[in-house]
PDB file of C-alpha atoms in Angstrom:
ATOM      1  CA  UNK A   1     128.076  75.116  75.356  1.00 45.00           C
ATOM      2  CA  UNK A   2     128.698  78.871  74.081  1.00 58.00           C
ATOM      3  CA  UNK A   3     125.362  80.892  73.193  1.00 66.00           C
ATOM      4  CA  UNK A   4     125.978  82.192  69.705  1.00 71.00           C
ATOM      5  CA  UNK A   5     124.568  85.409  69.739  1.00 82.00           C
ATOM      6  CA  UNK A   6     125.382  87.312  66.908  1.00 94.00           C
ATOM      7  CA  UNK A   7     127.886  86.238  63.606  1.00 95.00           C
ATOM      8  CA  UNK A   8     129.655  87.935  60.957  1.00 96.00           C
ATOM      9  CA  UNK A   9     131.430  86.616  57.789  1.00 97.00           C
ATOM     10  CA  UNK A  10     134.141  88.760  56.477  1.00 97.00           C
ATOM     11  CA  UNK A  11     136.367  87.998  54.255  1.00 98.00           C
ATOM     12  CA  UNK A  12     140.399  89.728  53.121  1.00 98.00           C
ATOM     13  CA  UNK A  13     140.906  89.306  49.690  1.00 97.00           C
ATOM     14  CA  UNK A  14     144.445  88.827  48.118  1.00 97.00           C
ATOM     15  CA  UNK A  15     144.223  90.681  44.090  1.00 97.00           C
ATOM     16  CA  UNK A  16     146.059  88.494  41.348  1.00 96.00           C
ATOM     17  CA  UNK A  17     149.155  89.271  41.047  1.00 96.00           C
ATOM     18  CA  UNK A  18     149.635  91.128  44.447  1.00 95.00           C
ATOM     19  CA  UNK A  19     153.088  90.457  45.827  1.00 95.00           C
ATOM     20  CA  UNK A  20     152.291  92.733  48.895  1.00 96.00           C
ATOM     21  CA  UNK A  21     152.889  91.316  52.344  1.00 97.00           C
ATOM     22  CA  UNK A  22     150.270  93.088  53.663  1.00 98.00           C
ATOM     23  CA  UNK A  23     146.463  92.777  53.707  1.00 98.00           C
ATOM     24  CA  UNK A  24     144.235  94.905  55.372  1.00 98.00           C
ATOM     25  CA  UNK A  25     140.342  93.961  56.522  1.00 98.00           C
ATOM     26  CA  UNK A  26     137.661  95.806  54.312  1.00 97.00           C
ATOM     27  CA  UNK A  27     135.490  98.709  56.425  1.00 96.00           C
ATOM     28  CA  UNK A  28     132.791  96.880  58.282  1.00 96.00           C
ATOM     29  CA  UNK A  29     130.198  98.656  59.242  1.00 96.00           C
ATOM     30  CA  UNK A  30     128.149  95.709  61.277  1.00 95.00           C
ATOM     31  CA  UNK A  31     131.186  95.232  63.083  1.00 97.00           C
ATOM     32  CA  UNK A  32     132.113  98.804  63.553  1.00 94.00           C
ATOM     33  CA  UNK A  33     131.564  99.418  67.936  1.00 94.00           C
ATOM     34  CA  UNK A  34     130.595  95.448  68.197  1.00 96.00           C
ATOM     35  CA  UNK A  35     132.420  94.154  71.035  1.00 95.00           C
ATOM     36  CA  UNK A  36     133.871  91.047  69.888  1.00 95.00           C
ATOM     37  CA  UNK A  37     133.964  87.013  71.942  1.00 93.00           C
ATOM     38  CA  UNK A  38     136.381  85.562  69.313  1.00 93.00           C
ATOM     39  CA  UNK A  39     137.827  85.347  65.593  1.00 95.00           C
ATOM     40  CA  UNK A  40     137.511  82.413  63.766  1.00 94.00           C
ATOM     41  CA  UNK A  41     139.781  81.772  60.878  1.00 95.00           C
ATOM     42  CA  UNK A  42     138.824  79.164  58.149  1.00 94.00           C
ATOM     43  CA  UNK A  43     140.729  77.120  55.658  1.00 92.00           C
ATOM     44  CA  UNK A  44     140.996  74.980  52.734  1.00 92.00           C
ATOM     45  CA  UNK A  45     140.376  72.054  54.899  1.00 86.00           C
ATOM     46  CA  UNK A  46     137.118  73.787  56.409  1.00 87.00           C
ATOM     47  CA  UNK A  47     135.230  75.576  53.245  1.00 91.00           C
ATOM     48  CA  UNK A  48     135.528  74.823  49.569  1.00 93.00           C
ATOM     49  CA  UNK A  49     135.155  78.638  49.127  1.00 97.00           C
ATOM     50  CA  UNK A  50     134.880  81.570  50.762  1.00 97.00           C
ATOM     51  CA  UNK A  51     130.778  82.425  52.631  1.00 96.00           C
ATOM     52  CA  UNK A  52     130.422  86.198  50.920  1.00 96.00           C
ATOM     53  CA  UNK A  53     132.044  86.255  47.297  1.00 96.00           C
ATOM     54  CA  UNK A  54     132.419  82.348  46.272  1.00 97.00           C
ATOM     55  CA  UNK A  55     136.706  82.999  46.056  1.00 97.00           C
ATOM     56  CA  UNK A  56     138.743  80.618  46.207  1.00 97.00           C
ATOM     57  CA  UNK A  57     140.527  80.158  49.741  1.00 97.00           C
ATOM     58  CA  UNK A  58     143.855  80.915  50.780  1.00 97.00           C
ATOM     59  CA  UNK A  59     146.541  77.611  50.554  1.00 95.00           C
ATOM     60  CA  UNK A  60     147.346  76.134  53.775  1.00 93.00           C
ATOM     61  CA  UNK A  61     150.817  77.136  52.890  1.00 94.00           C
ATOM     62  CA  UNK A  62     150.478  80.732  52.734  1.00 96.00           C
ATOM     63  CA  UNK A  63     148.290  80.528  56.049  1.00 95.00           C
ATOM     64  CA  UNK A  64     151.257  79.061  57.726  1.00 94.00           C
ATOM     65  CA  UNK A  65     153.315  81.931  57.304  1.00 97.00           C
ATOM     66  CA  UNK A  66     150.555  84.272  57.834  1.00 97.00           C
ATOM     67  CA  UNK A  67     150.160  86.775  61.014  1.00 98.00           C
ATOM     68  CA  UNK A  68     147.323  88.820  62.553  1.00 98.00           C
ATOM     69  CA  UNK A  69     148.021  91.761  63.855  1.00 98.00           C
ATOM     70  CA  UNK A  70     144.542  93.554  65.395  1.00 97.00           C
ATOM     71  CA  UNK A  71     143.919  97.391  66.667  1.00 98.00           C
ATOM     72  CA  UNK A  72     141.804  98.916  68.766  1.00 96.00           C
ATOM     73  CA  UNK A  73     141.288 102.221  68.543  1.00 95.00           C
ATOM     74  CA  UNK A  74     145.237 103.461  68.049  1.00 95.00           C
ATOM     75  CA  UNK A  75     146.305 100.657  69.717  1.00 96.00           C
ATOM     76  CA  UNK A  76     148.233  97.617  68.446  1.00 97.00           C
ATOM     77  CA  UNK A  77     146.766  94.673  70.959  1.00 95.00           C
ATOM     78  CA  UNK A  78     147.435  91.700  69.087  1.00 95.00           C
ATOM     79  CA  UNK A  79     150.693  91.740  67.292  1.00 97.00           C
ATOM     80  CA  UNK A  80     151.556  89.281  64.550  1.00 97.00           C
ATOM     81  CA  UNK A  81     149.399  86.360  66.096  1.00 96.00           C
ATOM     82  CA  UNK A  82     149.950  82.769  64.582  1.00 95.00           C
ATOM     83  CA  UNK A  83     146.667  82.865  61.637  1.00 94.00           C
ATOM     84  CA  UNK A  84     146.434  79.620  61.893  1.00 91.00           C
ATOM     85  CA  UNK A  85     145.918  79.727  66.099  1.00 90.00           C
ATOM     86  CA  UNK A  86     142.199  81.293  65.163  1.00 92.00           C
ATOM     87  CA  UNK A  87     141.509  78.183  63.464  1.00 89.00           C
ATOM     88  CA  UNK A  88     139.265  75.849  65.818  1.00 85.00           C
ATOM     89  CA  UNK A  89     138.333  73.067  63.037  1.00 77.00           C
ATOM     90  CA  UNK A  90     141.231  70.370  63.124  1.00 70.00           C
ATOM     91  CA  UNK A  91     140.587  68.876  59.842  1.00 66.00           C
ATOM     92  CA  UNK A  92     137.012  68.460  58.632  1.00 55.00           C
ATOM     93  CA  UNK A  93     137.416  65.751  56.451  1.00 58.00           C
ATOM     94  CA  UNK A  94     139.135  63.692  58.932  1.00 57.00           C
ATOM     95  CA  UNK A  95     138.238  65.174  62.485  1.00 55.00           C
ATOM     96  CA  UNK A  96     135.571  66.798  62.789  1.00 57.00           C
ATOM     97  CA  UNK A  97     136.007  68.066  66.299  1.00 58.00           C
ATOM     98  CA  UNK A  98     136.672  72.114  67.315  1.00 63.00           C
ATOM     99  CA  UNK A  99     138.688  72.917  69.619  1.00 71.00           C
ATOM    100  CA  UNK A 100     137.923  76.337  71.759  1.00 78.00           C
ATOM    101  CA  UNK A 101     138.612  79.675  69.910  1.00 81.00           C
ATOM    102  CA  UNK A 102     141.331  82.462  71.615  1.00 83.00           C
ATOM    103  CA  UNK A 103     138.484  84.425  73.796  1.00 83.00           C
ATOM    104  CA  UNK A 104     138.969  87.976  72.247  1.00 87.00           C
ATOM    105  CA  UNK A 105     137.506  89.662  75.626  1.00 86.00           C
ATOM    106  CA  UNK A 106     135.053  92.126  74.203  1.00 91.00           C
ATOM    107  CA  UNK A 107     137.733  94.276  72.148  1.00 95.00           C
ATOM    108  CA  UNK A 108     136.549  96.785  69.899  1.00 97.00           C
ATOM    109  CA  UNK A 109     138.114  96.263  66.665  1.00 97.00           C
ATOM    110  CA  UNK A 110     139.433  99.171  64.364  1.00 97.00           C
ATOM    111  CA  UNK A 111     138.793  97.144  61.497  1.00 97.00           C
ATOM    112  CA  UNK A 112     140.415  99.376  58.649  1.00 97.00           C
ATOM    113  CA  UNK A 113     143.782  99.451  60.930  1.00 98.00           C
ATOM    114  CA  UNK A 114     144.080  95.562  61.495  1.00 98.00           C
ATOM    115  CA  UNK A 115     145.659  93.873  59.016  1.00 98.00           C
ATOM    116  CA  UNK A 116     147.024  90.114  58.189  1.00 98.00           C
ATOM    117  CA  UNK A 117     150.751  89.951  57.392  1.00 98.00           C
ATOM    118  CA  UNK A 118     152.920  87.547  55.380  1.00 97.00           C
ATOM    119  CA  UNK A 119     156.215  86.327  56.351  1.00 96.00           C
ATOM    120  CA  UNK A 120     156.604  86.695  52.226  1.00 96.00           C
ATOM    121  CA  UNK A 121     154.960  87.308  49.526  1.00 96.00           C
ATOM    122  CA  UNK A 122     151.976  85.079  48.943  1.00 96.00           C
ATOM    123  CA  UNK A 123     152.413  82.254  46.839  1.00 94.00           C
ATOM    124  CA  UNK A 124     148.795  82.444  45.247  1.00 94.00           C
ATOM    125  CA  UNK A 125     146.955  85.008  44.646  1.00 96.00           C
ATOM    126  CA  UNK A 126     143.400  85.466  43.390  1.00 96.00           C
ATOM    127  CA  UNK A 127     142.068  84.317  46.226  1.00 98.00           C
ATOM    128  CA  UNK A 128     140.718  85.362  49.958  1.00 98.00           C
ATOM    129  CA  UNK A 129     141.062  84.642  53.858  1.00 98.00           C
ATOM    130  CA  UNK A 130     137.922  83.739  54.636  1.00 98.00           C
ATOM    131  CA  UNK A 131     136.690  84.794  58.806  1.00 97.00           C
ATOM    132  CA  UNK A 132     133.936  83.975  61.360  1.00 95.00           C
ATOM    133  CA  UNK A 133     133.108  86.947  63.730  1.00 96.00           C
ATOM    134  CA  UNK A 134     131.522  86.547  66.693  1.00 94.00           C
ATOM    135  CA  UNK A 135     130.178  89.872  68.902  1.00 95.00           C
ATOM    136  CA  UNK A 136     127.891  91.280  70.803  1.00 92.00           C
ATOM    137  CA  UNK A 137     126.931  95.131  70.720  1.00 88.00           C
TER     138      UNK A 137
END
């Protein structure tokens, strides 16, 4: 069983009315030189509403066509990743069993350059992708 040393929530937000295709992650400062064991995505299925702010989470239909695309320093490591492959919790109402999490491999993350991407615009907006983050430093 993984030791879970240290855990961040973080959140992307999505503002009403946005019909970008782009989102980028907010500054975070705890997670700033953290070397980081894995990414955990979370949806409708999983949380009600998003840990940090209470929003509303993103539709399982705009996380299907949703990417992750992650940076480390100036370079582009993960490129346009499946969302929905960070995603360990099946279905929590029906199945509540995890599968393992894609081992991130201590990358440092440039946070502010990472971004999620949409195949097109999102469908609903007003609401945020909602993350688990686990590191070590």
């Amino acid at each position: 069983m993984p030791i879970l040393k240290r855990f961040e929530s973080i959140e992307v937000a999505i503002p009403s009315g946005s019909s970008n295709t782009r989102y980028y992650f907010p500054d975070l400062p705890q997670l700033r030189n953290a070397m980081i064991q894995a990414v955990q995505l979370y949806t409708p299925d999983t949380l009600s509403a998003t840990p940090n702010t209470g929003s509303t989470m993103v539709t399982i239909a705009d996380l299907k066509k949703s990417f992750l695309t992650l940076y480390s320093g100036d370079l582009q490591l993960i490129y346009n990743a499946p969302l929905l492959a960070f995603s360990n919790i099946i279905n929590s109402a029906t199945n509540p069993y995890t599968n393992s999490l894609p081992d991130i491999d201590n990358m440092v993350i440039s946070w502010t350059k990472s971004y999620i991407s949409l195949a097109t615009a999102p469908a609903t907006t007003g609401v945020a992708y909602a993350f688990g983050v686990y590191y070590k430093l």
